[in-house]
mmCIF file of C-alpha atoms and ligand atoms in Angstrom:
data_model
loop_
_atom_site.group_PDB
_atom_site.id
_atom_site.type_symbol
_atom_site.label_atom_id
_atom_site.label_comp_id
_atom_site.label_asym_id
_atom_site.label_seq_id
_atom_site.Cartn_x
_atom_site.Cartn_y
_atom_site.Cartn_z
ATOM 1 C CA MET A 294 68.523 27.936 -62.207
ATOM 2 C CA SER A 295 69.531 27.888 -58.566
ATOM 3 C CA ALA A 296 66.869 27.070 -56.025
ATOM 4 C CA VAL A 297 65.844 29.481 -53.300
ATOM 5 C CA LEU A 298 64.631 26.558 -51.214
ATOM 6 C CA ARG A 299 65.385 22.909 -51.835
ATOM 7 C CA ALA A 300 64.363 19.914 -49.767
ATOM 8 C CA THR A 301 65.488 16.408 -50.563
ATOM 9 C CA GLY A 302 64.351 13.117 -49.086
ATOM 10 C CA LEU A 303 62.437 14.594 -46.158
ATOM 11 C CA TRP A 304 61.128 12.071 -43.684
ATOM 12 C CA LYS A 305 59.129 12.939 -40.615
ATOM 13 C CA SER A 306 57.229 10.716 -38.219
ATOM 14 C CA PHE A 307 55.108 11.467 -35.212
ATOM 15 C CA GLY A 308 55.630 8.512 -32.949
ATOM 16 C CA SER A 309 55.641 5.481 -35.210
ATOM 17 C CA ARG A 310 53.483 7.162 -37.827
ATOM 18 C CA PRO A 311 55.341 8.516 -40.876
ATOM 19 C CA VAL A 312 53.789 11.786 -42.019
ATOM 20 C CA LEU A 313 56.368 12.852 -44.612
ATOM 21 C CA ARG A 314 57.785 9.980 -46.629
ATOM 22 C CA GLY A 315 60.664 11.107 -48.777
ATOM 23 C CA VAL A 316 59.554 14.534 -49.963
ATOM 24 C CA ASP A 317 61.668 16.290 -52.613
ATOM 25 C CA LEU A 318 60.640 19.846 -53.324
ATOM 26 C CA SER A 319 62.399 22.894 -54.630
ATOM 27 C CA LEU A 320 61.411 26.493 -55.328
ATOM 28 C CA SER A 321 63.102 28.839 -57.783
ATOM 29 C CA ALA A 322 63.278 32.570 -57.251
ATOM 30 C CA HIS A 323 59.893 34.277 -57.788
ATOM 31 C CA GLU A 324 58.133 30.970 -58.155
ATOM 32 C CA VAL A 325 54.659 30.523 -56.688
ATOM 33 C CA VAL A 326 53.927 26.941 -55.710
ATOM 34 C CA THR A 327 50.631 25.811 -54.270
ATOM 35 C CA LEU A 328 50.475 22.720 -52.129
ATOM 36 C CA ILE A 329 47.226 20.787 -52.297
ATOM 37 C CA GLY A 330 46.148 17.519 -50.741
ATOM 38 C CA ALA A 331 43.613 16.008 -48.394
ATOM 39 C CA SER A 332 43.460 17.011 -44.768
ATOM 40 C CA GLY A 333 46.130 15.016 -42.946
ATOM 41 C CA SER A 334 48.295 14.509 -46.035
ATOM 42 C CA GLY A 335 51.178 16.379 -44.388
ATOM 43 C CA LYS A 336 50.986 19.895 -45.867
ATOM 44 C CA SER A 337 51.364 21.756 -42.574
ATOM 45 C CA THR A 338 54.033 19.376 -41.363
ATOM 46 C CA LEU A 339 56.011 19.959 -44.530
ATOM 47 C CA LEU A 340 55.802 23.746 -44.154
ATOM 48 C CA ARG A 341 56.737 23.514 -40.481
ATOM 49 C CA CYS A 342 59.712 21.270 -41.237
ATOM 50 C CA LEU A 343 60.945 23.621 -43.948
ATOM 51 C CA ASN A 344 61.304 26.552 -41.587
ATOM 52 C CA LEU A 345 62.594 24.402 -38.765
ATOM 53 C CA LEU A 346 59.531 24.523 -36.547
ATOM 54 C CA GLU A 347 59.619 20.709 -36.586
ATOM 55 C CA PRO A 348 62.772 18.622 -36.590
ATOM 56 C CA ILE A 349 63.043 16.224 -39.521
ATOM 57 C CA ASP A 350 64.064 12.581 -39.170
ATOM 58 C CA ASP A 351 65.934 12.380 -42.444
ATOM 59 C CA GLY A 352 66.712 14.461 -45.504
ATOM 60 C CA GLN A 353 68.222 17.837 -46.186
ATOM 61 C CA ILE A 354 66.918 21.365 -46.570
ATOM 62 C CA PHE A 355 68.842 24.098 -48.332
ATOM 63 C CA LEU A 356 67.889 27.755 -48.089
ATOM 64 C CA GLY A 357 69.952 29.359 -50.795
ATOM 65 C CA GLU A 358 73.356 27.795 -50.414
ATOM 66 C CA GLU A 359 73.015 26.992 -46.743
ATOM 67 C CA ASP A 360 72.163 23.541 -45.418
ATOM 68 C CA ILE A 361 69.650 24.606 -42.788
ATOM 69 C CA SER A 362 68.988 21.006 -41.775
ATOM 70 C CA ASP A 363 72.467 20.890 -40.271
ATOM 71 C CA PRO A 364 71.764 20.449 -36.547
ATOM 72 C CA ARG A 365 74.350 23.109 -35.763
ATOM 73 C CA VAL A 366 72.436 25.942 -37.440
ATOM 74 C CA ASP A 367 70.754 28.580 -35.310
ATOM 75 C CA ALA A 368 67.072 27.895 -36.015
ATOM 76 C CA ASN A 369 65.966 31.376 -34.972
ATOM 77 C CA ARG A 370 68.361 33.017 -37.380
ATOM 78 C CA VAL A 371 67.151 30.731 -40.182
ATOM 79 C CA ARG A 372 63.461 31.307 -39.400
ATOM 80 C CA ALA A 373 64.012 35.058 -39.705
ATOM 81 C CA ARG A 374 64.826 34.429 -43.382
ATOM 82 C CA PHE A 375 61.335 32.979 -43.948
ATOM 83 C CA GLY A 376 58.028 34.745 -43.733
ATOM 84 C CA ALA A 377 55.358 32.423 -42.368
ATOM 85 C CA VAL A 378 51.617 32.882 -41.991
ATOM 86 C CA PHE A 379 49.278 30.249 -40.602
ATOM 87 C CA GLN A 380 45.576 29.629 -40.539
ATOM 88 C CA SER A 381 44.925 31.856 -37.530
ATOM 89 C CA TYR A 382 46.398 33.362 -34.370
ATOM 90 C CA ASN A 383 49.207 35.038 -36.232
ATOM 91 C CA LEU A 384 49.186 38.363 -34.418
ATOM 92 C CA PHE A 385 50.012 39.050 -30.795
ATOM 93 C CA PRO A 386 46.735 40.260 -29.287
ATOM 94 C CA HIS A 387 48.357 42.620 -26.763
ATOM 95 C CA LEU A 388 50.325 44.568 -29.391
ATOM 96 C CA SER A 389 49.061 47.115 -31.883
ATOM 97 C CA VAL A 390 49.135 46.147 -35.554
ATOM 98 C CA LEU A 391 52.160 48.389 -36.029
ATOM 99 C CA ASP A 392 54.045 46.827 -33.111
ATOM 100 C CA ASN A 393 53.194 43.372 -34.428
ATOM 101 C CA VAL A 394 54.584 44.244 -37.832
ATOM 102 C CA THR A 395 57.759 45.853 -36.500
ATOM 103 C CA LEU A 396 58.486 43.444 -33.656
ATOM 104 C CA ALA A 397 60.936 41.209 -35.492
ATOM 105 C CA SER A 398 62.769 44.150 -37.053
ATOM 106 C CA ARG A 399 63.143 45.855 -33.690
ATOM 107 C CA VAL A 400 63.924 42.831 -31.546
ATOM 108 C CA VAL A 401 65.615 40.312 -33.820
ATOM 109 C CA ARG A 402 67.343 42.663 -36.233
ATOM 110 C CA ARG A 403 67.764 45.534 -33.732
ATOM 111 C CA GLU A 404 66.568 48.105 -36.203
ATOM 112 C CA PRO A 405 65.742 51.537 -34.746
ATOM 113 C CA ARG A 406 62.020 51.823 -34.051
ATOM 114 C CA ARG A 407 61.616 54.846 -36.309
ATOM 115 C CA ASP A 408 63.058 53.083 -39.353
ATOM 116 C CA ALA A 409 61.072 49.913 -38.700
ATOM 117 C CA GLU A 410 57.849 51.904 -38.292
ATOM 118 C CA GLU A 411 58.438 53.925 -41.408
ATOM 119 C CA ARG A 412 58.751 50.788 -43.510
ATOM 120 C CA ALA A 413 55.853 49.073 -41.755
ATOM 121 C CA LEU A 414 53.565 52.050 -42.316
ATOM 122 C CA ALA A 415 54.480 52.117 -45.987
ATOM 123 C CA LEU A 416 53.562 48.432 -46.273
ATOM 124 C CA LEU A 417 50.331 48.887 -44.320
ATOM 125 C CA GLU A 418 49.471 51.885 -46.480
ATOM 126 C CA ARG A 419 49.971 49.829 -49.616
ATOM 127 C CA ILE A 420 47.432 47.249 -48.543
ATOM 128 C CA GLY A 421 44.970 49.759 -47.128
ATOM 129 C CA LEU A 422 45.568 49.145 -43.430
ATOM 130 C CA ALA A 423 47.331 52.375 -42.455
ATOM 131 C CA GLU A 424 44.284 53.507 -40.487
ATOM 132 C CA GLN A 425 44.374 50.365 -38.362
ATOM 133 C CA ALA A 426 48.094 50.618 -37.553
ATOM 134 C CA ARG A 427 47.564 51.778 -33.959
ATOM 135 C CA GLN A 428 44.716 49.411 -33.220
ATOM 136 C CA HIS A 429 44.859 46.054 -31.546
ATOM 137 C CA PRO A 430 44.156 42.991 -33.700
ATOM 138 C CA ASP A 431 40.760 42.324 -32.077
ATOM 139 C CA ARG A 432 39.451 45.556 -33.620
ATOM 140 C CA LEU A 433 40.179 44.250 -37.117
ATOM 141 C CA SER A 434 38.136 41.879 -39.251
ATOM 142 C CA GLY A 435 39.570 38.416 -39.801
ATOM 143 C CA GLY A 436 40.565 39.384 -43.327
ATOM 144 C CA GLN A 437 42.333 42.516 -42.101
ATOM 145 C CA GLN A 438 44.125 40.459 -39.445
ATOM 146 C CA GLN A 439 45.413 37.992 -42.001
ATOM 147 C CA ARG A 440 46.530 40.826 -44.279
ATOM 148 C CA ALA A 441 48.344 42.395 -41.332
ATOM 149 C CA ALA A 442 49.925 39.004 -40.593
ATOM 150 C CA ILE A 443 51.146 38.831 -44.189
ATOM 151 C CA VAL A 444 52.588 42.323 -43.883
ATOM 152 C CA ARG A 445 54.338 41.239 -40.710
ATOM 153 C CA ALA A 446 55.783 38.237 -42.536
ATOM 154 C CA LEU A 447 57.014 40.575 -45.282
ATOM 155 C CA ALA A 448 58.583 43.109 -42.955
ATOM 156 C CA GLY A 449 61.791 41.112 -42.648
ATOM 157 C CA ASP A 450 62.276 40.866 -46.420
ATOM 158 C CA PRO A 451 61.932 37.089 -46.391
ATOM 159 C CA GLU A 452 63.576 34.913 -49.018
ATOM 160 C CA VAL A 453 60.519 32.649 -49.091
ATOM 161 C CA LEU A 454 56.956 33.097 -47.896
ATOM 162 C CA LEU A 455 55.309 30.015 -46.399
ATOM 163 C CA LEU A 456 51.532 30.351 -46.248
ATOM 164 C CA ASP A 457 49.488 27.637 -44.574
ATOM 165 C CA GLU A 458 45.739 27.651 -45.266
ATOM 166 C CA ILE A 459 45.678 31.359 -44.507
ATOM 167 C CA THR A 460 42.053 31.769 -45.546
ATOM 168 C CA SER A 461 40.527 28.675 -44.017
ATOM 169 C CA ALA A 462 39.447 30.363 -40.770
ATOM 170 C CA LEU A 463 37.855 33.293 -42.584
ATOM 171 C CA ASP A 464 34.246 33.958 -43.400
ATOM 172 C CA PRO A 465 33.765 33.433 -47.135
ATOM 173 C CA GLU A 466 33.282 37.130 -47.850
ATOM 174 C CA LEU A 467 36.722 37.905 -46.369
ATOM 175 C CA VAL A 468 38.680 35.324 -48.344
ATOM 176 C CA GLY A 469 38.946 37.444 -51.488
ATOM 177 C CA GLU A 470 40.825 40.364 -49.937
ATOM 178 C CA VAL A 471 43.479 38.037 -48.514
ATOM 179 C CA LEU A 472 43.904 36.114 -51.754
ATOM 180 C CA ASP A 473 44.105 39.411 -53.646
ATOM 181 C CA LEU A 474 47.049 40.392 -51.476
ATOM 182 C CA VAL A 475 48.802 37.082 -52.162
ATOM 183 C CA ARG A 476 48.139 37.595 -55.857
ATOM 184 C CA GLN A 477 49.713 41.048 -55.621
ATOM 185 C CA LEU A 478 52.800 39.670 -53.836
ATOM 186 C CA ALA A 479 53.136 37.000 -56.481
ATOM 187 C CA ALA A 480 52.965 39.650 -59.196
ATOM 188 C CA ASP A 481 55.619 41.645 -57.321
ATOM 189 C CA GLY A 482 57.974 38.686 -57.545
ATOM 190 C CA ALA A 483 57.766 37.048 -54.132
ATOM 191 C CA THR A 484 58.773 33.402 -53.815
ATOM 192 C CA ILE A 485 55.794 31.641 -52.268
ATOM 193 C CA LEU A 486 54.931 28.156 -51.075
ATOM 194 C CA MET A 487 51.281 28.066 -50.113
ATOM 195 C CA ALA A 488 49.168 25.238 -48.785
ATOM 196 C CA THR A 489 45.601 25.968 -49.746
ATOM 197 C CA HIS A 490 42.206 24.419 -50.223
ATOM 198 C CA GLU A 491 41.142 27.303 -52.457
ATOM 199 C CA MET A 492 41.400 25.304 -55.651
ATOM 200 C CA ALA A 493 40.463 28.109 -58.042
ATOM 201 C CA PHE A 494 43.183 30.217 -56.488
ATOM 202 C CA ALA A 495 45.688 27.355 -56.534
ATOM 203 C CA ARG A 496 45.028 26.995 -60.220
ATOM 204 C CA ASP A 497 45.029 30.679 -61.141
ATOM 205 C CA VAL A 498 47.978 32.020 -59.206
ATOM 206 C CA ALA A 499 50.427 29.119 -59.140
ATOM 207 C CA ASP A 500 53.333 28.537 -61.445
ATOM 208 C CA ARG A 501 53.327 24.978 -60.190
ATOM 209 C CA VAL A 502 50.909 22.833 -58.221
ATOM 210 C CA VAL A 503 52.153 20.104 -55.903
ATOM 211 C CA PHE A 504 49.774 17.351 -54.847
ATOM 212 C CA LEU A 505 50.724 15.760 -51.564
ATOM 213 C CA ASP A 506 49.202 12.356 -50.887
ATOM 214 C CA ALA A 507 49.846 10.594 -47.583
ATOM 215 C CA GLY A 508 53.207 12.264 -47.119
ATOM 216 C CA THR A 509 54.576 11.916 -50.624
ATOM 217 C CA ILE A 510 54.423 14.165 -53.643
ATOM 218 C CA LEU A 511 52.340 12.068 -55.958
ATOM 219 C CA GLU A 512 52.251 14.567 -58.776
ATOM 220 C CA GLU A 513 53.322 18.098 -59.574
ATOM 221 C CA GLY A 514 53.307 20.360 -62.562
ATOM 222 C CA PRO A 515 51.782 23.446 -64.112
ATOM 223 C CA PRO A 516 48.200 24.042 -62.956
ATOM 224 C CA THR A 517 46.825 23.306 -66.408
ATOM 225 C CA GLN A 518 48.328 19.832 -66.211
ATOM 226 C CA VAL A 519 47.552 18.921 -62.593
ATOM 227 C CA PHE A 520 43.999 20.264 -62.748
ATOM 228 C CA GLY A 521 43.323 19.649 -66.418
ATOM 229 C CA ALA A 522 44.979 16.289 -66.989
ATOM 230 C CA PRO A 523 45.997 14.691 -63.695
ATOM 231 C CA ARG A 524 48.172 11.637 -64.187
ATOM 232 C CA HIS A 525 47.177 9.656 -61.129
ATOM 233 C CA ALA A 526 43.870 8.190 -60.130
ATOM 234 C CA ARG A 527 44.351 9.477 -56.590
ATOM 235 C CA THR A 528 44.825 13.022 -57.860
ATOM 236 C CA ARG A 529 41.660 12.698 -59.917
ATOM 237 C CA THR A 530 39.761 11.387 -56.907
ATOM 238 C CA PHE A 531 40.990 14.239 -54.731
ATOM 239 C CA LEU A 532 40.141 16.862 -57.331
ATOM 240 C CA SER A 533 36.704 15.415 -57.961
ATOM 241 C CA ARG A 534 35.973 15.821 -54.255
ATOM 242 C CA VAL A 535 37.199 19.407 -53.929
ATOM 243 C CA LEU A 536 36.356 20.968 -57.273
ATOM 244 C CA PRO A 537 32.855 22.360 -57.696
HETATM 245 P P1 LIG B 241 47.583 18.695 -43.409
HETATM 246 O O1 LIG B 241 48.162 20.050 -43.111
HETATM 247 O O2 LIG B 241 47.819 18.245 -44.809
HETATM 248 O O3 LIG B 241 46.143 18.591 -43.030
HETATM 249 P P2 LIG B 241 49.242 17.840 -41.207
HETATM 250 O O4 LIG B 241 50.644 18.053 -41.608
HETATM 251 O O5 LIG B 241 48.631 18.821 -40.284
HETATM 252 O O6 LIG B 241 48.349 17.628 -42.514
HETATM 253 O O7 LIG B 241 49.104 16.433 -40.507
HETATM 254 C C1 LIG B 241 49.600 15.246 -41.079
HETATM 255 C C2 LIG B 241 49.422 14.135 -40.069
HETATM 256 O O8 LIG B 241 50.337 14.331 -38.987
HETATM 257 C C3 LIG B 241 48.055 14.064 -39.436
HETATM 258 O O9 LIG B 241 47.703 12.732 -39.283
HETATM 259 C C4 LIG B 241 48.238 14.733 -38.108
HETATM 260 O O10 LIG B 241 47.340 14.219 -37.169
HETATM 261 C C5 LIG B 241 49.657 14.357 -37.758
HETATM 262 N N1 LIG B 241 50.306 15.378 -36.906
HETATM 263 C C6 LIG B 241 50.548 16.653 -37.247
HETATM 264 N N2 LIG B 241 51.183 17.309 -36.259
HETATM 265 C C7 LIG B 241 51.339 16.406 -35.255
HETATM 266 C C8 LIG B 241 51.930 16.459 -33.955
HETATM 267 N N3 LIG B 241 52.502 17.580 -33.488
HETATM 268 N N4 LIG B 241 51.905 15.339 -33.219
HETATM 269 C C9 LIG B 241 51.362 14.197 -33.688
HETATM 270 N N5 LIG B 241 50.793 14.078 -34.894
HETATM 271 C C10 LIG B 241 50.774 15.162 -35.679
HETATM 272 MG MG1 LIG B 242 47.320 21.798 -42.489
#
């Protein structure tokens, strides 16, 4: 099976401190992979390296057939093939929800506004945010903002969705609606790599769980294996700290 995204031997340091130490990771089409690991283990750095927000020191990244780690690639063009959502501050505060969602289509892909808005409204409708389309993000709840950010990430028909702790800035009662949307996207066949500290979600929705420990993938496998029968003592220690 050909990989949608494949990274091999990724190394990344900040100053003299290695943060990614030889990471190999690949995602097949429609696969949902959750990335777990202690704070500081390198989850965000890995996601940022994959969509070229951070330069890597060594290794290769393939998106489909293309070697996107080739220094000659146009990083903006490559990033438009990913959908990325972060912990917070995903939406431009001075633009309406609709303009946020359609911005990339209009500006990067030069799609006519009417077409972009039609598709955006259909997406917003599907997740119950059509009424908020003309409002500014500060009028929305945190959960609605993150759902709108996910819709914006989807608007460009991304090959892979990268989600980085997208619920960690939310009040607990708002987490469910955002995770429900991710669950729906997964069921619809999206290819997703998601760093999360929502362990129940990581277990329930993932096809595969990847445990990152100090910049290396210590263990990965189906959720039943990683959560039910972890192979490494460090995985067990981590899980015993984060599982209820
Ligand atoms: P995680 O997302 O798993 O919590 P991060 O990838 O954010 O981990 O961070 C991994 C390590 O890299 C941390 O020690 C963090 O302080 C460091 N780090 C992350 N980004 C930078 C940066 N831009 N400059 C320097 N150090 C960084
Ligand atoms: Mg992080």
